[in-house]
Short mmCIF file of C-alpha atoms in Angstrom, two decimals:
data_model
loop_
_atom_site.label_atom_id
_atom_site.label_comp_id
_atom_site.label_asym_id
_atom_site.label_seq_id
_atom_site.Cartn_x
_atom_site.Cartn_y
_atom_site.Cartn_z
CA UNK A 154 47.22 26.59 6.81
CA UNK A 155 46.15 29.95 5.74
CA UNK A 156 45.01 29.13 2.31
CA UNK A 157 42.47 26.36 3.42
CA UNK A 158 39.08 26.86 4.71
CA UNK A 159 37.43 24.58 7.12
CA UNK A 160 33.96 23.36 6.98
CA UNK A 161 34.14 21.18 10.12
CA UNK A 162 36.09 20.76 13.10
CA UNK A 163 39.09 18.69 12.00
CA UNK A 164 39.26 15.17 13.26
CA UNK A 165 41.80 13.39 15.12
CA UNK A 166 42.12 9.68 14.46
CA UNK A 167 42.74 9.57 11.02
CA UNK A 168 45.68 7.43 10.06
CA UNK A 169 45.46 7.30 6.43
CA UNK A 170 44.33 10.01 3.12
CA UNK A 171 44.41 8.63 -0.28
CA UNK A 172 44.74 11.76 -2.69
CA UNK A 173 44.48 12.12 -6.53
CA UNK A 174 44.35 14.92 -8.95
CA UNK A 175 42.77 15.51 -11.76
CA UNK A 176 45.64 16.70 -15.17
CA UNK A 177 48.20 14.92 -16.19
CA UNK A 178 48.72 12.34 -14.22
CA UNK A 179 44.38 11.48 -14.36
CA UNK A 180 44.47 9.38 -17.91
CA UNK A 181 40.66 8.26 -18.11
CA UNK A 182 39.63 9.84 -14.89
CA UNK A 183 40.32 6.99 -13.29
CA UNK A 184 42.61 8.52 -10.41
CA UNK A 185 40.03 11.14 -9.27
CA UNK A 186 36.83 8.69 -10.29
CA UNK A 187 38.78 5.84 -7.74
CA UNK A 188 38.68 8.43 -4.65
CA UNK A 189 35.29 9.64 -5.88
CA UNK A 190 33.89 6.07 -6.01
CA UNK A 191 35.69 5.51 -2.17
CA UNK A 192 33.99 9.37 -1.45
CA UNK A 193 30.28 8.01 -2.02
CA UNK A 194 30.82 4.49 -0.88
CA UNK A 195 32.05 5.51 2.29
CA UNK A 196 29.49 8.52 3.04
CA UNK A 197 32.46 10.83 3.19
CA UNK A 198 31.37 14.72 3.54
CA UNK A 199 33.85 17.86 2.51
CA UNK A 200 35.37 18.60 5.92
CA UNK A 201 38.23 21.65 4.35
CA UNK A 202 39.13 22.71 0.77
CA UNK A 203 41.94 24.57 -0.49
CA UNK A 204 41.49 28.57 -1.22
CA UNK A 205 42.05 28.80 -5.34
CA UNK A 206 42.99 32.38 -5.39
CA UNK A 207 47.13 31.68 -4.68
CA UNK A 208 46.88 28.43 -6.68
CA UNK A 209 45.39 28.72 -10.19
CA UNK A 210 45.91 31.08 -13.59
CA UNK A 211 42.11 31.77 -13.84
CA UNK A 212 42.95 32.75 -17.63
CA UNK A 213 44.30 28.55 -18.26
CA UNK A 214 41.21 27.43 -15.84
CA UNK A 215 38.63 29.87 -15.81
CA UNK A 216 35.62 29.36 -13.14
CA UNK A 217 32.45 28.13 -14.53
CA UNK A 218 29.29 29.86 -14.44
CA UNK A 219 25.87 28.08 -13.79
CA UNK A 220 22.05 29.11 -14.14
CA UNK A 221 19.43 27.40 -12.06
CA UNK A 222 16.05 26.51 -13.16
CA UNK A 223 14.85 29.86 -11.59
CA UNK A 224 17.51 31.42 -13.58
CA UNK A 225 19.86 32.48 -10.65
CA UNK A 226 23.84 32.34 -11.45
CA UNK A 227 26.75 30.87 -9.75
CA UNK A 228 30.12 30.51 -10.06
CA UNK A 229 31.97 27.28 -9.71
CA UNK A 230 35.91 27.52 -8.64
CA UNK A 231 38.35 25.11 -9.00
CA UNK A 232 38.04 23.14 -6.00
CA UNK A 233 40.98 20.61 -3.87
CA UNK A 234 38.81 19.54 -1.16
CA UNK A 235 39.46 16.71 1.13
CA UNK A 236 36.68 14.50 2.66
CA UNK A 237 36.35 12.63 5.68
CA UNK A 238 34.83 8.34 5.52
CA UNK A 239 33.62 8.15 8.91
CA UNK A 240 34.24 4.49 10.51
CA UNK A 241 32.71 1.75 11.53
CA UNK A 242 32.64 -1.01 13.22
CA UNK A 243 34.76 -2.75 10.49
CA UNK A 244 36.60 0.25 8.96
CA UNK A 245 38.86 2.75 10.43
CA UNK A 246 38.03 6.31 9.25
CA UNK A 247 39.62 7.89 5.86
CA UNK A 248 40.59 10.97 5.13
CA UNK A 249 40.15 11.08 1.16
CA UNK A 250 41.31 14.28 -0.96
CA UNK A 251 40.36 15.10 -4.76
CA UNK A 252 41.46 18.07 -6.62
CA UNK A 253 42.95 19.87 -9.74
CA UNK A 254 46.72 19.77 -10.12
CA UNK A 255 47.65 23.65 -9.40
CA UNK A 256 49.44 26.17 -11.84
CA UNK A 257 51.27 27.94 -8.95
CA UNK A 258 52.93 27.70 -5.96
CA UNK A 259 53.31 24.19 -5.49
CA UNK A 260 55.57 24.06 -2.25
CA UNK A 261 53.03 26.09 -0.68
CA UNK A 262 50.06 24.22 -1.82
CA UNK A 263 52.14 20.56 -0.63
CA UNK A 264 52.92 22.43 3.10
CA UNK A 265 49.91 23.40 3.87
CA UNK A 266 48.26 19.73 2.76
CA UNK A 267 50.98 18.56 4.91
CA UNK A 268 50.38 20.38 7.97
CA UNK A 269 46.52 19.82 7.44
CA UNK A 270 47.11 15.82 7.37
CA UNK A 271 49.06 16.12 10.44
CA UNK A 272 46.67 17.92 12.30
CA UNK A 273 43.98 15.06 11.70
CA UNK A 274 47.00 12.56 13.05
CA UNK A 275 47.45 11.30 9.53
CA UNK A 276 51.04 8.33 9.42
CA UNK A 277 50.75 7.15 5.88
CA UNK A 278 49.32 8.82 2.16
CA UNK A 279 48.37 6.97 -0.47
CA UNK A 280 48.52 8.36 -4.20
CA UNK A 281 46.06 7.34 -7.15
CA UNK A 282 47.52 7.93 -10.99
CA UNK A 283 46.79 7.08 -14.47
CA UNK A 284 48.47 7.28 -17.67
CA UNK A 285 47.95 6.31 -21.04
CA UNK A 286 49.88 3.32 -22.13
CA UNK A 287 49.89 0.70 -24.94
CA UNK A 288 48.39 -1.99 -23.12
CA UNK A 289 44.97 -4.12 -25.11
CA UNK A 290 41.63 -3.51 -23.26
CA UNK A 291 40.99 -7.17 -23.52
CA UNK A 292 44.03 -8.26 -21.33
CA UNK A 293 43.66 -7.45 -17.37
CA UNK A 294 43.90 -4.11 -16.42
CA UNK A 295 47.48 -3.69 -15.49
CA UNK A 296 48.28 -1.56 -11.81
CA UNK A 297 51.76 -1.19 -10.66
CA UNK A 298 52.84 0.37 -7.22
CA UNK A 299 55.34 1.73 -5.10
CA UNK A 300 55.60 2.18 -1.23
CA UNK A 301 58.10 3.61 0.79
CA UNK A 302 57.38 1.62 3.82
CA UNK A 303 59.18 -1.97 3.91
CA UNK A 304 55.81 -4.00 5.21
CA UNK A 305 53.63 -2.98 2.28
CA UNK A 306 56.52 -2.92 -0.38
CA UNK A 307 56.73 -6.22 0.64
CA UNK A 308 52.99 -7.00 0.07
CA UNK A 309 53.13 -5.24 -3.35
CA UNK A 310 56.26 -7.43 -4.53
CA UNK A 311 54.26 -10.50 -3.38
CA UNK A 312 51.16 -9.41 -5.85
CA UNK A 313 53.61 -9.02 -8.60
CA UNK A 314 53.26 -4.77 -8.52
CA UNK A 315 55.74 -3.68 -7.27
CA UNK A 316 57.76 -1.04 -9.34
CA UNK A 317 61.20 0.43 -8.07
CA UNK A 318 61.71 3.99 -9.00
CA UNK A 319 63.43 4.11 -12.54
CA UNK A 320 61.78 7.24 -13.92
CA UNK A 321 63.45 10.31 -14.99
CA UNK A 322 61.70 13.50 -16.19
CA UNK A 323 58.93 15.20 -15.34
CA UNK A 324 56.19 14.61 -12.29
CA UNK A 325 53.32 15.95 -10.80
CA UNK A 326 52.03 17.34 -7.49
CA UNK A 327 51.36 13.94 -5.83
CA UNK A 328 55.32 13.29 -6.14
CA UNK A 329 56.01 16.82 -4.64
CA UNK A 330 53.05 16.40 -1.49
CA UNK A 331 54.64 12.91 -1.16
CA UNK A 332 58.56 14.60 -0.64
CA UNK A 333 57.18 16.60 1.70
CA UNK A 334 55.02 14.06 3.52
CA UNK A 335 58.57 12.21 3.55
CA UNK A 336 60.96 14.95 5.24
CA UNK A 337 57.98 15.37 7.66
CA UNK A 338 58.06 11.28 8.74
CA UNK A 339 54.96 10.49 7.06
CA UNK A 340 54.59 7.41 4.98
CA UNK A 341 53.41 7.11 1.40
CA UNK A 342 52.33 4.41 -1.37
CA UNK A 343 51.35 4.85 -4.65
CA UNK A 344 49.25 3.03 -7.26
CA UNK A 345 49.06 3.60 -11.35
CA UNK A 346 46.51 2.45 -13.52
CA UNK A 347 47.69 1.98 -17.21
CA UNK A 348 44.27 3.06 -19.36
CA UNK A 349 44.99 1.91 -23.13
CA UNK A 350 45.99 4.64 -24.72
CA UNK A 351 43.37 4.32 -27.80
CA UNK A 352 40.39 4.09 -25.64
CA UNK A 353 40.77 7.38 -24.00
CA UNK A 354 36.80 8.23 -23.26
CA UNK A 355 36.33 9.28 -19.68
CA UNK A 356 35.88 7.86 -16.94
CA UNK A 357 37.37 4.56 -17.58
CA UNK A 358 35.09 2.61 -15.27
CA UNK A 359 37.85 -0.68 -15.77
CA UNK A 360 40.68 0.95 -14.41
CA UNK A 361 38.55 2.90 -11.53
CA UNK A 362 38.03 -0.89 -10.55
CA UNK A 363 41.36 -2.43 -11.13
CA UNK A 364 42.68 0.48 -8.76
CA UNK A 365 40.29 -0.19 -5.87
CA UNK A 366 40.68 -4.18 -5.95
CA UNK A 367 44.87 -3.67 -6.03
CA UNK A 368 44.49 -1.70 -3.20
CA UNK A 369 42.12 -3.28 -0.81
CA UNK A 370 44.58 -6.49 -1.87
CA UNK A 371 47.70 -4.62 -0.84
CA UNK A 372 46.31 -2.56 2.44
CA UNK A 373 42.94 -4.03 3.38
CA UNK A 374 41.30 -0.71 2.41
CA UNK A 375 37.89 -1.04 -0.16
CA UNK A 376 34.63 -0.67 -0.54
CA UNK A 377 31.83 -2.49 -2.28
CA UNK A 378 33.02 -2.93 -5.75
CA UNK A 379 29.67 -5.08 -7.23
CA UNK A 380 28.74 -1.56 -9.03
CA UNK A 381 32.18 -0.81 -10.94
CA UNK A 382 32.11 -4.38 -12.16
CA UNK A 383 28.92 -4.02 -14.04
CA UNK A 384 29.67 -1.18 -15.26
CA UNK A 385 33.00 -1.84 -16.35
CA UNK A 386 31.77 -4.80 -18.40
CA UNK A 387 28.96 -2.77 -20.10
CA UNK A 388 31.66 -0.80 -21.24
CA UNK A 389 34.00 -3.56 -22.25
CA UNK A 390 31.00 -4.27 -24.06
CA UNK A 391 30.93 -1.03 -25.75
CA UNK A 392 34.33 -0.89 -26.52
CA UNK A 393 34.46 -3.98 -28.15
CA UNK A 394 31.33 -3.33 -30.56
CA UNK A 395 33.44 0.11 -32.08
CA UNK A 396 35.94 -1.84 -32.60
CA UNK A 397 35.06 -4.66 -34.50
CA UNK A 398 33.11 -1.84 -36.71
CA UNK A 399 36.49 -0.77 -37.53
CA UNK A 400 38.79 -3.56 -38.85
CA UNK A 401 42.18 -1.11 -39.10
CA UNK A 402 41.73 -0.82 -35.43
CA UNK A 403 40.50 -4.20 -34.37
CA UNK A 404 44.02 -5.63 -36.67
CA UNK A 405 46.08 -3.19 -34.39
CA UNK A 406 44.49 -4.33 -31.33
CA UNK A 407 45.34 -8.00 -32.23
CA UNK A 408 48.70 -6.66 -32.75
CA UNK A 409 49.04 -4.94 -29.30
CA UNK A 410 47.95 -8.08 -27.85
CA UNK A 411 50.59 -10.39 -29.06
CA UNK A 412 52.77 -7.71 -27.99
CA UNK A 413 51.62 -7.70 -24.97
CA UNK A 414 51.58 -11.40 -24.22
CA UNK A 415 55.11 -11.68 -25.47
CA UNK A 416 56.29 -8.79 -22.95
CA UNK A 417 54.24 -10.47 -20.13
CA UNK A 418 55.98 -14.14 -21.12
CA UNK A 419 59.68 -12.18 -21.13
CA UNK A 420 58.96 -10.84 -17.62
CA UNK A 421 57.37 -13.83 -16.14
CA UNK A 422 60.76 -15.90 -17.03
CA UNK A 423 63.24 -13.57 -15.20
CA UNK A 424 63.85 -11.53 -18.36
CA UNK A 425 61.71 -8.05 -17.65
CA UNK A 426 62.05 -5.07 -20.00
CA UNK A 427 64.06 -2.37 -19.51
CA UNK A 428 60.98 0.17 -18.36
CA UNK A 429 58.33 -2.89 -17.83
CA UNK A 430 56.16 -0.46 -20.73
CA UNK A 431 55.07 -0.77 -23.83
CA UNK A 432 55.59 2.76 -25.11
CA UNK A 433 52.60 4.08 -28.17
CA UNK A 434 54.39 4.93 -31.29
CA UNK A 435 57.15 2.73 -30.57
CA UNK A 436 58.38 0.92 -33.85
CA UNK A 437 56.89 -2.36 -32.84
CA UNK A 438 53.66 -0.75 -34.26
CA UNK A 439 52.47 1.54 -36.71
CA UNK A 440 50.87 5.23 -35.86
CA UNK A 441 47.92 4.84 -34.36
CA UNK A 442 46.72 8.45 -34.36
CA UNK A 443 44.19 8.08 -36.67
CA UNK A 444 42.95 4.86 -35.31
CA UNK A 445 42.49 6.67 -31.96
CA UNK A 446 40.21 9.02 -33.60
CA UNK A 447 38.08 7.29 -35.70
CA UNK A 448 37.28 5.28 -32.13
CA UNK A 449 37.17 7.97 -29.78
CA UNK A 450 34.35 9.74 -32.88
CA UNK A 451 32.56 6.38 -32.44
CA UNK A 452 32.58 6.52 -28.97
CA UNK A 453 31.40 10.30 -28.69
CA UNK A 454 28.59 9.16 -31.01
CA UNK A 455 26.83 6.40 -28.49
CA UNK A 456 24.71 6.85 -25.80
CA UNK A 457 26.62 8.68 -23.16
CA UNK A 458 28.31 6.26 -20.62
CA UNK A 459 27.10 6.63 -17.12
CA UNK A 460 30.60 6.10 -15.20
CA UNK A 461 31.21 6.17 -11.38
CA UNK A 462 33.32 9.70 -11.24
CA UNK A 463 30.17 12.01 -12.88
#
C-alpha cells in the first residue's frame, strides 16, 4: 500500500465500505453526495487517502490554489480518501470511501484499495453510480442494482431492482476495484441512480435520497434521511417553477412521462424492454439539447441550491 498515507491506525472490524467516485459515472453528484451525506451522518473522520502523484495528469486536473482571510495560500490536491463511521450500539462500523476517478494506473490504484480494505477485515463493497437518463423528475426516482452475492440479489429482485449484467462498452473504476475485490473473495453490490438527463444542476438532492432509502431497504444500512427529503422537495419545487416558465420544455416533459408510464406498464406485465432504458435522443422524442439549456440557464440564474454533497 505504498501509495496511501495513513492518518490513523487502521481498524479491524469493519465488514463493509461503500465507495463512489466523482466523473463519469457521478451524473448530478449524487454518487459522491450519497457517501458524503452517510460521511456526516455517521461522524465518519478521514482515517487514509490515496497519494495523487502516480494517479492523476495534473495538466487534465490541475490542484487548486486557496487564499485565507489573512492572505496565506494553499494548495488543494485531488484527494480519494476513505473514512471510517464509528458504531454504535445499533450500527456496525463503516468504512466509507469518496474520490476522483484516476487518469492512470488503474490496476495499481484498485490493488492497493484492495489490500487496504482487507487489512480493516472488510467481506463485502458496495458501489454508488449515477447517470443521466431520460426518465421525468415528476415520476419516482428510479434505482436499479446488482449484487454478486445470492442473499442480497435475492432481496434486490424482491424490491423490483434488480438488474442482470447486459452492458457492453465502456466502465469505470468502481467496475475494475470490484474485479479485483472479486478474485480476492470479497463481495460486492452496486446501486445506480438514473438523474433526468435535462435537469443536470448539481447535486441532485432527489437521487442522493432515492440511493440511501434503496439501500437501507436492501441491506439495513442508513442514516437519518428527514434532511434530504426537505430538501429534495424544495428542489422539486424549483424544478418545477423553470419549467412551467418554459412551455417547449414543460410539452417535452409531458411527453417523457407518457413514455415513461407506457415503458413502466410493458415491464410490469412480463414484457420488459430490451435494456429496461429510455435512451435521450432516441426517436421517440425530439432533440432536447436546447431544451436542456434554456433550463439548466434558468437554473444557474436562481438562488444557489444548498444540497447535501457541498
Amino acid at each position: 500500500m505504498q501509495d496511501i498515507r495513513l492518518h490513523r491506525e487502521i481498524p479491524r472490524n469493519v465488514r463493509t465500505v461503500i465507495m463512489a467516485f466523482y466523473g463519469w459515472t457521478d451524473a448530478g453528484d449524487a454518487a459522491t453526495g450519497a457517501v458524503e451525506f452517510l460521511s456526516r451522518a455517521r461522524n465518519a473522520e478521514v482515517i487514509a487517502e490515496f497519494d495523487p502523484d502516480e494517479f492523476f495528469n495534473f495538466t487534465d486536473y490541475r490542484p487548486i490554489v486557496n487564499v485565507d482571510d489573512s492572505g496565506v495560500r494553499s494548495l488543494t490536491w485531488p484527494q480519494n480518501r476513505f473514512y471510517l463511521a464509528p458504531g454504535t450500539d445499533a450500527t456496525e462500523p463503516l468504512l466509507l470511501f469518496s474520490g476522483i476517478e484516476p487518469h492512470l494506473r488503474w490496476k495499481r490504484f484498485s490493488n492497493q484499495f484492495v489490500d487496504f480494505i482487507l487489512e480493516c477485515g472488510v467481506e463485502h463493497i458496495i458501489s454508488f453510480g449515477a447517470l443521466l437518463n431520460a426518465v421525468p423528475h415528476t415520476r419516482k426516482p428510479y434505482v436499479n442494482g446488482s449484487s454478486r452475492t445470492p442473499e442480497i440479489k435475492a432481496t434486490m429482485e424482491r424490491l423490483g431492482i434488480a438488474r442482470g449484467g447486459s452492458y457492453n462498452g465502456p466502465t469505470g473504476i468502481s467496475s475494475v476495484i470490484a474485479e479485483a475485490c472479486q478474485r480476492r473473495g470479497i463481495g460486492s453490490s452496486s446501486f445506480w441512480g438514473h438523474v433526468p438527463h435535462y435537469i443536470q444542476t448539481s447535486p441532485n438532492p432527489t437521487i442522493i435520497h432515492a440511493i440511501l432509502d434503496t439501500l437501507r431497504q436492501s441491506m439495513g444500512i442508513g442514516a437519518d434521511l428527514r434532511e434530504l427529503e426537505g430538501e429534495s422537495a424544495a428542489f422539486y419545487e424549483q424544478c418545477e417553477e423553470a419549467i412551467e416558465e418554459e412551455p417547449s420544455m414543460r410539452q417535452y416533459v409531458r411527453k417523457l412521462e407518457q413514455y415513461y408510464d407506457e415503458t413502466e406498464a410493458e415491464q410490469q406485465s412480463g414484457r420488459p424492454s430490451s435494456t429496461g432504458l429510455i435512451t435521450p435522443g432516441s426517436p421517440e422524442f425530439p432533440d432536447a439539447q436546447d431544451l436542456v439549456d434554456d433550463l439548466e440557464d434558468f437554473l444557474r440564474r436562481r438562488p444557489p441550491f444548498n444540497g447535501s454533497s457541498s
